[in-house]
JSON list of C-alpha atoms in Angstrom, two decimals:
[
{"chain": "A", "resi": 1, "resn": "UNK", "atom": "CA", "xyz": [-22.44, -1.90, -1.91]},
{"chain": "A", "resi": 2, "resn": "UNK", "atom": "CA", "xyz": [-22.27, -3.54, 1.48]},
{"chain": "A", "resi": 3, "resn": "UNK", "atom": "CA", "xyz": [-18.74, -4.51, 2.97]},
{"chain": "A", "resi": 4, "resn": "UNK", "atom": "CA", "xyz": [-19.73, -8.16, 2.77]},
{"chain": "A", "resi": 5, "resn": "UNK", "atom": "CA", "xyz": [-20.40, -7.53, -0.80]},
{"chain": "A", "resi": 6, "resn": "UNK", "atom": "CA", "xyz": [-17.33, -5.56, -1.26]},
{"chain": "A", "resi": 7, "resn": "UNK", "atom": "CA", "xyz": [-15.11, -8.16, 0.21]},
{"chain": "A", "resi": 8, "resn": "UNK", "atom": "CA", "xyz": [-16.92, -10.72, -1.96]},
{"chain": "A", "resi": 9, "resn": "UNK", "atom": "CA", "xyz": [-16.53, -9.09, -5.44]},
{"chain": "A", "resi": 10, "resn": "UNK", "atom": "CA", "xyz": [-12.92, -8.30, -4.99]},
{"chain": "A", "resi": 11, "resn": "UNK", "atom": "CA", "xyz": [-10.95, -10.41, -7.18]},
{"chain": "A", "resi": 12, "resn": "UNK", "atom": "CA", "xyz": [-7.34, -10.23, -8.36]},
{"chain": "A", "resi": 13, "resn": "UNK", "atom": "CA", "xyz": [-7.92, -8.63, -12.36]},
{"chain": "A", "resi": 14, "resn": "UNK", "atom": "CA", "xyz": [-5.54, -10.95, -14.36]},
{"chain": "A", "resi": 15, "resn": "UNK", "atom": "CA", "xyz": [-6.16, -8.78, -17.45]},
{"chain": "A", "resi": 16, "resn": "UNK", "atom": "CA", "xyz": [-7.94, -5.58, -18.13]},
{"chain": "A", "resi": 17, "resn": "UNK", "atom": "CA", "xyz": [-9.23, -3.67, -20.68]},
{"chain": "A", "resi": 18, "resn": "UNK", "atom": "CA", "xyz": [-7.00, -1.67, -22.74]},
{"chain": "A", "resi": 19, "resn": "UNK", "atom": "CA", "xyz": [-6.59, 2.11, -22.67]},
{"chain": "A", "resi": 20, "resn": "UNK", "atom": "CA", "xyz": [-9.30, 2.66, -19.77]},
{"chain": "A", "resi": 21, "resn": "UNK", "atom": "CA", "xyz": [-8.42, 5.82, -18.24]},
{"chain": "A", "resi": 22, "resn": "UNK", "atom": "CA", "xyz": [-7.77, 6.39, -14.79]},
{"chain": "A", "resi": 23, "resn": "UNK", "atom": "CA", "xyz": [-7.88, 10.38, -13.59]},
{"chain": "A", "resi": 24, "resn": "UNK", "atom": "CA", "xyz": [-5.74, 11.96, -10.53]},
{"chain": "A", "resi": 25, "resn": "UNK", "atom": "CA", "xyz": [-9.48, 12.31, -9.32]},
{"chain": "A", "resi": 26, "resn": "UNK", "atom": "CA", "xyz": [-10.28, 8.56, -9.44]},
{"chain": "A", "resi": 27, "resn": "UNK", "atom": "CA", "xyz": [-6.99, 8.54, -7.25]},
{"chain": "A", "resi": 28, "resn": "UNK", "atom": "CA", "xyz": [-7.65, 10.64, -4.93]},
{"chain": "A", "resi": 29, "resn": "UNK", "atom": "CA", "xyz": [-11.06, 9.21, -3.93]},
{"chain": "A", "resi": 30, "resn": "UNK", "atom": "CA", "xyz": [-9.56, 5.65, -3.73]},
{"chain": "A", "resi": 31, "resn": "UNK", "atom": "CA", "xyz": [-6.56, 7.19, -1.67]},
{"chain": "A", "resi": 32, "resn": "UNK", "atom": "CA", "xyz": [-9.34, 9.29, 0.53]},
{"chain": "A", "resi": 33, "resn": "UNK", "atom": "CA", "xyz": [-10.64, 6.38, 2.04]},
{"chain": "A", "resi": 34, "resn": "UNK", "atom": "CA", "xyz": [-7.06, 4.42, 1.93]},
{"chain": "A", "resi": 35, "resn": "UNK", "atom": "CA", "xyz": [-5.63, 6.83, 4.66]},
{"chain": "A", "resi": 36, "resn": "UNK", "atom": "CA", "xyz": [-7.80, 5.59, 7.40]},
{"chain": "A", "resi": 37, "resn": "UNK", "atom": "CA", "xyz": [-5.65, 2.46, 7.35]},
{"chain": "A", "resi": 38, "resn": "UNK", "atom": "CA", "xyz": [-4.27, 1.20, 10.67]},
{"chain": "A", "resi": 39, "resn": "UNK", "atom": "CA", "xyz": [-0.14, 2.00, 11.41]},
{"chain": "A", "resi": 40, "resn": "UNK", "atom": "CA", "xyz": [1.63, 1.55, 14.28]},
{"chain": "A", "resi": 41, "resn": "UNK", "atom": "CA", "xyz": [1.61, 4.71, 16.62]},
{"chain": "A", "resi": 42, "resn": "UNK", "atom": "CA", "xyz": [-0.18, 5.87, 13.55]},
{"chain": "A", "resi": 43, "resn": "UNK", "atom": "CA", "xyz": [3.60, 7.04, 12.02]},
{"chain": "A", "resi": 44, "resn": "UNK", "atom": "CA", "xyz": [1.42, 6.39, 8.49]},
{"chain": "A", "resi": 45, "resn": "UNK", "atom": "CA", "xyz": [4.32, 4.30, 6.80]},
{"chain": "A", "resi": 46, "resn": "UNK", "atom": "CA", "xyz": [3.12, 3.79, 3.58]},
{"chain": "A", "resi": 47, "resn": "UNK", "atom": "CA", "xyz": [4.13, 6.05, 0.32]},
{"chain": "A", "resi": 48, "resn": "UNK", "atom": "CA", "xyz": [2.24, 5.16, -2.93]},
{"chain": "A", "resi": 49, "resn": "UNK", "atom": "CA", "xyz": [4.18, 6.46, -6.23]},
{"chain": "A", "resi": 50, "resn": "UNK", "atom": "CA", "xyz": [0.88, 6.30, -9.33]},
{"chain": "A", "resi": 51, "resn": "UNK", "atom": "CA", "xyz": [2.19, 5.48, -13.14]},
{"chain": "A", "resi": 52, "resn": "UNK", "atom": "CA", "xyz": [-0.21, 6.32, -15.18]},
{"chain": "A", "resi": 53, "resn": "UNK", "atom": "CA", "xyz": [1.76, 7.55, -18.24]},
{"chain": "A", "resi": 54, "resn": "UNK", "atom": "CA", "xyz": [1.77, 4.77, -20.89]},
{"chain": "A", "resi": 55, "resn": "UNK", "atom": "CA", "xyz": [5.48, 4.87, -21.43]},
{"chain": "A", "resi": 56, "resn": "UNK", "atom": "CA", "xyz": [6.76, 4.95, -18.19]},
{"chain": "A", "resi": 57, "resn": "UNK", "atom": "CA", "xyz": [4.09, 2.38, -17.48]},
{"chain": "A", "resi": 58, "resn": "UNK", "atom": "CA", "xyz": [5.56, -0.04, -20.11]},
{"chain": "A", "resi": 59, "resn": "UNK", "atom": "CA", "xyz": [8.97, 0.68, -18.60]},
{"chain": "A", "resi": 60, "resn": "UNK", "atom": "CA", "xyz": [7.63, -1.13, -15.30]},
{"chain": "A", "resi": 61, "resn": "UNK", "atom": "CA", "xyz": [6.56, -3.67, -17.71]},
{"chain": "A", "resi": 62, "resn": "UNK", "atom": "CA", "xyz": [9.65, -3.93, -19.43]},
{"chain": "A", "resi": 63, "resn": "UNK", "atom": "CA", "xyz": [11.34, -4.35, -15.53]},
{"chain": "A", "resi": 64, "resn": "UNK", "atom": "CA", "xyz": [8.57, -6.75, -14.43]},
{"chain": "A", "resi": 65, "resn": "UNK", "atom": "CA", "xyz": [9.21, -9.62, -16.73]},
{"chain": "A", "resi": 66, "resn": "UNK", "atom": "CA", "xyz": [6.54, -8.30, -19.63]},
{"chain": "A", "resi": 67, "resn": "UNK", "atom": "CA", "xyz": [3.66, -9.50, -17.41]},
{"chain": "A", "resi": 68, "resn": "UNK", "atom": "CA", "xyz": [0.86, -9.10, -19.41]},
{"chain": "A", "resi": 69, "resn": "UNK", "atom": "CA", "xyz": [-1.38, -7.26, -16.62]},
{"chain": "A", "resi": 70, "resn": "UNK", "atom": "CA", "xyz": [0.86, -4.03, -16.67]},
{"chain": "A", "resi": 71, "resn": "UNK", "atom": "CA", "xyz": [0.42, -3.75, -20.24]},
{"chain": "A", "resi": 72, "resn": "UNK", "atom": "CA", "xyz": [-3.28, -3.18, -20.36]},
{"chain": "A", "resi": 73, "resn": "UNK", "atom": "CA", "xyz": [-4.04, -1.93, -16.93]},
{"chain": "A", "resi": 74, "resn": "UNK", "atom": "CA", "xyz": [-4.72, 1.67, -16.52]},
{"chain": "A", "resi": 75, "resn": "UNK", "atom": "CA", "xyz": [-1.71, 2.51, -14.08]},
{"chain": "A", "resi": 76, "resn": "UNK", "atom": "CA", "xyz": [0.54, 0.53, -11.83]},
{"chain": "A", "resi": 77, "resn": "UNK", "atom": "CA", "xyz": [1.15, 1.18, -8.50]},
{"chain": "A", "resi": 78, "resn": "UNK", "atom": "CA", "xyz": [4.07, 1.31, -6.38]},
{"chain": "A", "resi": 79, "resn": "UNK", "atom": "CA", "xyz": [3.66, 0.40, -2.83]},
{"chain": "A", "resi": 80, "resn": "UNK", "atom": "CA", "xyz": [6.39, 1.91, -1.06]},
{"chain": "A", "resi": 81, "resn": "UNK", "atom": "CA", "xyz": [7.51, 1.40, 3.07]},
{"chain": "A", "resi": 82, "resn": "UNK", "atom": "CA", "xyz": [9.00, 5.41, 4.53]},
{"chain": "A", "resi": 83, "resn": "UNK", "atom": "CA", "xyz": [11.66, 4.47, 6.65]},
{"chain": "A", "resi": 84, "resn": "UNK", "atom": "CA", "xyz": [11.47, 8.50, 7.94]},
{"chain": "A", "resi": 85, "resn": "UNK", "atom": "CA", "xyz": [8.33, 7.23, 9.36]},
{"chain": "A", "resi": 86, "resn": "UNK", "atom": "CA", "xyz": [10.46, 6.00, 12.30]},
{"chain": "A", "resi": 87, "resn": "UNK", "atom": "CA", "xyz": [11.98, 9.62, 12.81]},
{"chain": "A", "resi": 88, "resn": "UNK", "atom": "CA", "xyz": [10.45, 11.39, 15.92]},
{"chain": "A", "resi": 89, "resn": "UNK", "atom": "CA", "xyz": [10.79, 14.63, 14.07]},
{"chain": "A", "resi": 90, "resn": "UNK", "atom": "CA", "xyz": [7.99, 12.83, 11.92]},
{"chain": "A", "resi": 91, "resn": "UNK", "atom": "CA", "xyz": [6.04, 11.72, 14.86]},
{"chain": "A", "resi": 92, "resn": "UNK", "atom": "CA", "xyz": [6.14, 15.08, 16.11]},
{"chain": "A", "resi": 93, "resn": "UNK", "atom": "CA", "xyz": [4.54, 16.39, 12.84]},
{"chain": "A", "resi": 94, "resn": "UNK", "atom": "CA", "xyz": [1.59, 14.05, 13.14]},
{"chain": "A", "resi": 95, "resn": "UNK", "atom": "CA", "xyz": [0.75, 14.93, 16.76]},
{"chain": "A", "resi": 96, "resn": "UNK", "atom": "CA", "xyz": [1.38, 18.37, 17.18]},
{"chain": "A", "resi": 97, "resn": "UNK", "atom": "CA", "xyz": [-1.68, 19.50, 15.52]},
{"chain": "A", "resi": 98, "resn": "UNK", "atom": "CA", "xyz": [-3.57, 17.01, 18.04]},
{"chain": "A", "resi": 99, "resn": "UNK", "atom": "CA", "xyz": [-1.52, 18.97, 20.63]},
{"chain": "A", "resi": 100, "resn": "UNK", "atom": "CA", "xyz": [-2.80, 22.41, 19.26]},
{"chain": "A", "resi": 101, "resn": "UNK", "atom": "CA", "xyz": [-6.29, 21.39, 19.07]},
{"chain": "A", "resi": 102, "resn": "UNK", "atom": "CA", "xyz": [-6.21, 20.36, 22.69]},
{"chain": "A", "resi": 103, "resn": "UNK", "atom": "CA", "xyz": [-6.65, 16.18, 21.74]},
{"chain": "A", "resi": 104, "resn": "UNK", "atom": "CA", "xyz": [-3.62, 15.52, 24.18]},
{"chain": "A", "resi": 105, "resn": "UNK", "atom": "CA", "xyz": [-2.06, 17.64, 26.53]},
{"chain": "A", "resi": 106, "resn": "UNK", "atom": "CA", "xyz": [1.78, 18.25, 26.77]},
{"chain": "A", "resi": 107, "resn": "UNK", "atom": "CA", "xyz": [2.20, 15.85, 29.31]},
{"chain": "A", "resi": 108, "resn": "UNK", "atom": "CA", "xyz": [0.41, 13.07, 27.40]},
{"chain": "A", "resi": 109, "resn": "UNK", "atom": "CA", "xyz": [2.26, 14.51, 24.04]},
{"chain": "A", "resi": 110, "resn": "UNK", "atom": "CA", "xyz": [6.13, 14.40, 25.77]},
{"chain": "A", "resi": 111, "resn": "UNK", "atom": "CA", "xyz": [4.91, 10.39, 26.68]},
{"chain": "A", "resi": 112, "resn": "UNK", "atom": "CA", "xyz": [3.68, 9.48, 23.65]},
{"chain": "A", "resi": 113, "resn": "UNK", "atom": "CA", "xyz": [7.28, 11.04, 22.04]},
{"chain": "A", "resi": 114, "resn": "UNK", "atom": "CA", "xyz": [8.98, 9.00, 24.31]},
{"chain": "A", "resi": 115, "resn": "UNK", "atom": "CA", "xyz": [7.29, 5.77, 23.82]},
{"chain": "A", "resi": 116, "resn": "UNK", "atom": "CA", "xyz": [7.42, 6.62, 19.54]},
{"chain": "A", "resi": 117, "resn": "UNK", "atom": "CA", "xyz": [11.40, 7.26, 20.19]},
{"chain": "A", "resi": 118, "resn": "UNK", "atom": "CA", "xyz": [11.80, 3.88, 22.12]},
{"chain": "A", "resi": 119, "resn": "UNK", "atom": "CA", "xyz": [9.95, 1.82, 19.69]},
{"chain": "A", "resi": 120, "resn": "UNK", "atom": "CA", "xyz": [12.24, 3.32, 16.99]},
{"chain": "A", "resi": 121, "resn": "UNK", "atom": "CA", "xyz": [15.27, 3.13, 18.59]},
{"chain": "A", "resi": 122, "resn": "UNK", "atom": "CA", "xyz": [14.24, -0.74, 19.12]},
{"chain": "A", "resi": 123, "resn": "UNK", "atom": "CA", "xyz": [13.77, -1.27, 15.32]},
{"chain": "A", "resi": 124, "resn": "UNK", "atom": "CA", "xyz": [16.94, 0.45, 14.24]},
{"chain": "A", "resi": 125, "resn": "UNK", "atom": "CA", "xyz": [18.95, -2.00, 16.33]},
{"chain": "A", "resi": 126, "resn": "UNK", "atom": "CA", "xyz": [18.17, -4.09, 13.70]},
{"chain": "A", "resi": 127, "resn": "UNK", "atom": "CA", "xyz": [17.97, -3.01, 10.04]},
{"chain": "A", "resi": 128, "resn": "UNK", "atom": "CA", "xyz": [15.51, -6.75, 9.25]},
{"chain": "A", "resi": 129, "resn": "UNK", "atom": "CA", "xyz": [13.41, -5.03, 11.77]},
{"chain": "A", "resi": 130, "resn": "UNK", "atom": "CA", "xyz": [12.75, -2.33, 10.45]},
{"chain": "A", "resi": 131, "resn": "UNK", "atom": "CA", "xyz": [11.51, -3.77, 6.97]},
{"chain": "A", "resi": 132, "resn": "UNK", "atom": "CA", "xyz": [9.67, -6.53, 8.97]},
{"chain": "A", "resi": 133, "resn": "UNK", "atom": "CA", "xyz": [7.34, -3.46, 10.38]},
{"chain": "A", "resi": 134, "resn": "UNK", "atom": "CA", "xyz": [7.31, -1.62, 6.99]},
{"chain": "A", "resi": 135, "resn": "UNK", "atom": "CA", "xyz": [6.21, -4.60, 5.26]},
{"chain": "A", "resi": 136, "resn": "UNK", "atom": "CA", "xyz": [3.54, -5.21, 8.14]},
{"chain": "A", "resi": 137, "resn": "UNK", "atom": "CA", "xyz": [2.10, -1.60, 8.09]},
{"chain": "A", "resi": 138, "resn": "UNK", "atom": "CA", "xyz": [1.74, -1.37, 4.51]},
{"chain": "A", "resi": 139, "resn": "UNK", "atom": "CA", "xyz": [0.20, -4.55, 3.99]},
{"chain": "A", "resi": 140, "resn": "UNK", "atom": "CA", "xyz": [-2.37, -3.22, 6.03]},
{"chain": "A", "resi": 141, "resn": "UNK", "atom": "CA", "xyz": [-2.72, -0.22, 3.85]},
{"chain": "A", "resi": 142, "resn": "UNK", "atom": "CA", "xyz": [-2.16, -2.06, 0.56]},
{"chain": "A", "resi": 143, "resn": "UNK", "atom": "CA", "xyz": [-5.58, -4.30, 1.08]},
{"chain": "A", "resi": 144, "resn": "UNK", "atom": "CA", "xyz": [-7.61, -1.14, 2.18]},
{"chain": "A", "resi": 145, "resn": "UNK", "atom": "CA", "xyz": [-5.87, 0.24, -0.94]},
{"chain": "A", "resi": 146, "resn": "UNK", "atom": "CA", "xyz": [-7.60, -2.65, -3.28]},
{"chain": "A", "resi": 147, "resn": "UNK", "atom": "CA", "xyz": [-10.89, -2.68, -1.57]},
{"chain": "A", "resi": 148, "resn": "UNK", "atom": "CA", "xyz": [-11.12, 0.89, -1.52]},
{"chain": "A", "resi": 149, "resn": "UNK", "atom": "CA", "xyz": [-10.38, 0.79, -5.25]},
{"chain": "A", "resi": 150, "resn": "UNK", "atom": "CA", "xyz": [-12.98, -1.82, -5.35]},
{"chain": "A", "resi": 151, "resn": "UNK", "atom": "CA", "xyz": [-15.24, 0.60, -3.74]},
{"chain": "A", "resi": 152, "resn": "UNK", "atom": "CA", "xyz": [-15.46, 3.08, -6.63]},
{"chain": "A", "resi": 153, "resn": "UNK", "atom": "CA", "xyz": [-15.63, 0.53, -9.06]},
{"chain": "A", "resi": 154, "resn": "UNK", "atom": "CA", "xyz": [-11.67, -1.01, -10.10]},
{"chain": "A", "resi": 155, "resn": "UNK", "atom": "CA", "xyz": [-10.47, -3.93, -9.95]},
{"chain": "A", "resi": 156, "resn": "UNK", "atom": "CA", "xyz": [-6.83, -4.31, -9.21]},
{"chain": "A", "resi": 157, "resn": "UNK", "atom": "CA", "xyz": [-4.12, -7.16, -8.90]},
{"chain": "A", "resi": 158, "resn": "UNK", "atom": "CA", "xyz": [-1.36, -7.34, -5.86]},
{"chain": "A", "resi": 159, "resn": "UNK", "atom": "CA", "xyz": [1.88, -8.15, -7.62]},
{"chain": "A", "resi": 160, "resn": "UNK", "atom": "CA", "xyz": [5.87, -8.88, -6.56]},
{"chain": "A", "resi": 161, "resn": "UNK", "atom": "CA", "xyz": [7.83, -6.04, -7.50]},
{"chain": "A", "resi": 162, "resn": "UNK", "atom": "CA", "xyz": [10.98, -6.49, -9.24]},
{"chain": "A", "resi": 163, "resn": "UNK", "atom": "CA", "xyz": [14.42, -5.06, -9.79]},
{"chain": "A", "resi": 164, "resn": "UNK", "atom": "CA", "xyz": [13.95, -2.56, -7.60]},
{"chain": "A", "resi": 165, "resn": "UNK", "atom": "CA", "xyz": [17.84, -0.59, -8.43]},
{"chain": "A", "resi": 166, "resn": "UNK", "atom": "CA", "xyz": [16.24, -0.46, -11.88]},
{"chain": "A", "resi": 167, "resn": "UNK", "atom": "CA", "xyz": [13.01, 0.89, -10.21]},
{"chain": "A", "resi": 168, "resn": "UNK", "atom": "CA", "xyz": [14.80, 3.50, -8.06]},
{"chain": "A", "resi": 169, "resn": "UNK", "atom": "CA", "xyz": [16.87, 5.10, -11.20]},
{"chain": "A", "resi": 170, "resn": "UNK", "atom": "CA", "xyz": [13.78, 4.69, -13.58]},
{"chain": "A", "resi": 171, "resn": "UNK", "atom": "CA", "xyz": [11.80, 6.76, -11.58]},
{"chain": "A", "resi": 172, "resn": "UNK", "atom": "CA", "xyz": [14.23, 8.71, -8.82]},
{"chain": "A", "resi": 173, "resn": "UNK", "atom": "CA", "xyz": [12.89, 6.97, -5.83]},
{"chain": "A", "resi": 174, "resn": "UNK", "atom": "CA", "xyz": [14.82, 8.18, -3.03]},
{"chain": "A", "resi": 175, "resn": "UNK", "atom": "CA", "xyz": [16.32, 5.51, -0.45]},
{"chain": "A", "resi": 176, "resn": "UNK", "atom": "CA", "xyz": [14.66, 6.07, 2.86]},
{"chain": "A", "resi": 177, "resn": "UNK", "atom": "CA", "xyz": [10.97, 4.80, 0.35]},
{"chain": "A", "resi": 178, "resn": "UNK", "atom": "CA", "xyz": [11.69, 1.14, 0.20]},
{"chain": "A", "resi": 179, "resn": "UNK", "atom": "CA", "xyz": [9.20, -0.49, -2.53]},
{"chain": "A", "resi": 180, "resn": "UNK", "atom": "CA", "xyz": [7.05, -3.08, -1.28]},
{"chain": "A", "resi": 181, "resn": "UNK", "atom": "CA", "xyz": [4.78, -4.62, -3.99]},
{"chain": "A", "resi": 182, "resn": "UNK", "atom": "CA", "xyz": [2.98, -3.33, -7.03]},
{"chain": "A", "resi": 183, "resn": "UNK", "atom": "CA", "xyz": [-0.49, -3.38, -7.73]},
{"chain": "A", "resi": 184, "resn": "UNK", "atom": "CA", "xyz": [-2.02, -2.98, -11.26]},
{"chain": "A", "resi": 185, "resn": "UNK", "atom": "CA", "xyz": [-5.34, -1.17, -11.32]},
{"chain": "A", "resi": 186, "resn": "UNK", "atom": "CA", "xyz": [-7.81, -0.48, -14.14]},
{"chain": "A", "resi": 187, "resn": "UNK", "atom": "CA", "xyz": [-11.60, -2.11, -15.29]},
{"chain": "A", "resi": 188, "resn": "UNK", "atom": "CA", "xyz": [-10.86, -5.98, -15.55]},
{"chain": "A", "resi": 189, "resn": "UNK", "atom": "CA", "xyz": [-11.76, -7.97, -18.69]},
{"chain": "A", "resi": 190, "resn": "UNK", "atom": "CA", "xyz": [-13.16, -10.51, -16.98]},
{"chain": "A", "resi": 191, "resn": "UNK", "atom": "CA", "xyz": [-16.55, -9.44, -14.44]},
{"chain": "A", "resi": 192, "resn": "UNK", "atom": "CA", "xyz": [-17.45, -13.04, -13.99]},
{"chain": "A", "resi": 193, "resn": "UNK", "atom": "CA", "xyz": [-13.76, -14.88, -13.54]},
{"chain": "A", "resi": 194, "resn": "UNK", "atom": "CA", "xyz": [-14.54, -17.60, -10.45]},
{"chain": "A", "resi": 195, "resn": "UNK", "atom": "CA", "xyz": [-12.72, -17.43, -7.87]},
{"chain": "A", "resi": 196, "resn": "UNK", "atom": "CA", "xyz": [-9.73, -19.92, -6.63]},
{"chain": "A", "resi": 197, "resn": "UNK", "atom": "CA", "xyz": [-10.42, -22.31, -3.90]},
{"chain": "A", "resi": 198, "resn": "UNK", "atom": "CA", "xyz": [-10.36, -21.15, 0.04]},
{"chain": "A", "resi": 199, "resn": "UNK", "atom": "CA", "xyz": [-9.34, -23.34, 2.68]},
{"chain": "A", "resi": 200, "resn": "UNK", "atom": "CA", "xyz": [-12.28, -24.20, 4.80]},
{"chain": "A", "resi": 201, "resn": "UNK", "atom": "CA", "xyz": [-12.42, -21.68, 8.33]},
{"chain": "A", "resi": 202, "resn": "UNK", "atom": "CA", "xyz": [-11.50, -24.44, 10.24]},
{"chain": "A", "resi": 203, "resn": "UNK", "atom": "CA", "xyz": [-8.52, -25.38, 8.33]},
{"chain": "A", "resi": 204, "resn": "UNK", "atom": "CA", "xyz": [-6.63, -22.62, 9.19]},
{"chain": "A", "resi": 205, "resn": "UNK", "atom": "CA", "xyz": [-8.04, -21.16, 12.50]},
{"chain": "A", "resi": 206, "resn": "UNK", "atom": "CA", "xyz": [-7.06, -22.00, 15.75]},
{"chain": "A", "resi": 207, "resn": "UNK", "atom": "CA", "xyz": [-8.92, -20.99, 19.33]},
{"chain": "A", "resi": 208, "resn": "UNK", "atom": "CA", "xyz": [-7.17, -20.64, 22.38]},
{"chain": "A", "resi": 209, "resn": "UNK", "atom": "CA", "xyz": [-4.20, -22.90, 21.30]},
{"chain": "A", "resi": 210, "resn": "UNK", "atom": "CA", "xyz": [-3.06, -25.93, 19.34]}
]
């Protein structure tokens, strides 16, 4: 399948069949390709927490307002922002094995620290900051999430997430992981559901000003 037709055949699943099952396998070659998502200063934001079990499953259901779409999909997923992300001790654990395998030298390594400390210490100032850039950088890693999904043949639906204190005790999320959005995954019911209507290109793009 080419990207065009990727992009094309993705389509939020509003219902899906039943009891499909969905293997840590299936997961990880969805979550292969997810990875390569964009981040800032590649810090890699994003944490993903998989429900596949049916009863914890219909425990998110029971949170999310019965929404018909957790019921029969084959696993929910929680999208999840890693404030630790901003830490430079986590910085330094992405880059030092770029410094060891001679992709930056110590010089360019100490700068690159320095810059990832600034930008931090910018965000912290304010804490609406620093959930404004976890919601941007997984975002970006929640779409290639879907597509990628798309890829290996599931269809999946970006949802709000709900009561998140509930969440957190329900399932011992920790509070620097700071849920985002869920997004149901399984085979959808319906192959040949049309899609909604698009704004026209020039509707909603601008060039060089307005």
């Amino acid at each position: 399948m080419n990207f065009e037709d990727l992009v094309r055949l993705r389509h939020s699943a509003v219902n899906f069949i039943e009891d499909e099952q969905m293997t840590e396998d299936d997961f990880k070659n969805i979550f292969e390709l997810t990875k390569l998502a964009p981040s800032a200063y590649n810090l890699q934001f994003t944490n993903y927490l998989v429900i596949t079990d049916k009863e914890k499953k219909e425990r998110v259901f029971e949170l999310s307002y019965r929404q018909y779409k957790i019921h029969t999909a084959s696993a929910v997923v929680i999208v999840m922002g890693n404030k630790n992300s901003l830490e430079v001790s986590e910085a330094e654990r992405i880059y030092n094995p770029m410094k060891m395998l001679k992709m930056m030298d110590e010089v360019e390594f100490n700068m690159t620290m320095d810059m990832i400390k600034k930008y931090s210490d910018g965000l912290k100032k304010d804490p609406h900051e620093v959930d404004l850039e976890l919601y941007r950088n997984a975002g970006l890693h929640a779409m290639l999430f879907m597509l990628s999904a798309k890829h290996f043949g599931f269809d999946t639906c970006p949802m709000h997430v709900h009561n998140i204190e509930e969440l957190r005790k329900e399932f011992n999320i920790p509070n620097h992981l700071q849920p985002i959005m869920m997004i149901t995954i399984g085979k959808s019911v319906d192959k040949e559901r049309p899609r909604g209507y698009r704004k026209p290109v020039g509707e909603f793009v601008s060039f060089n000003g307005y």
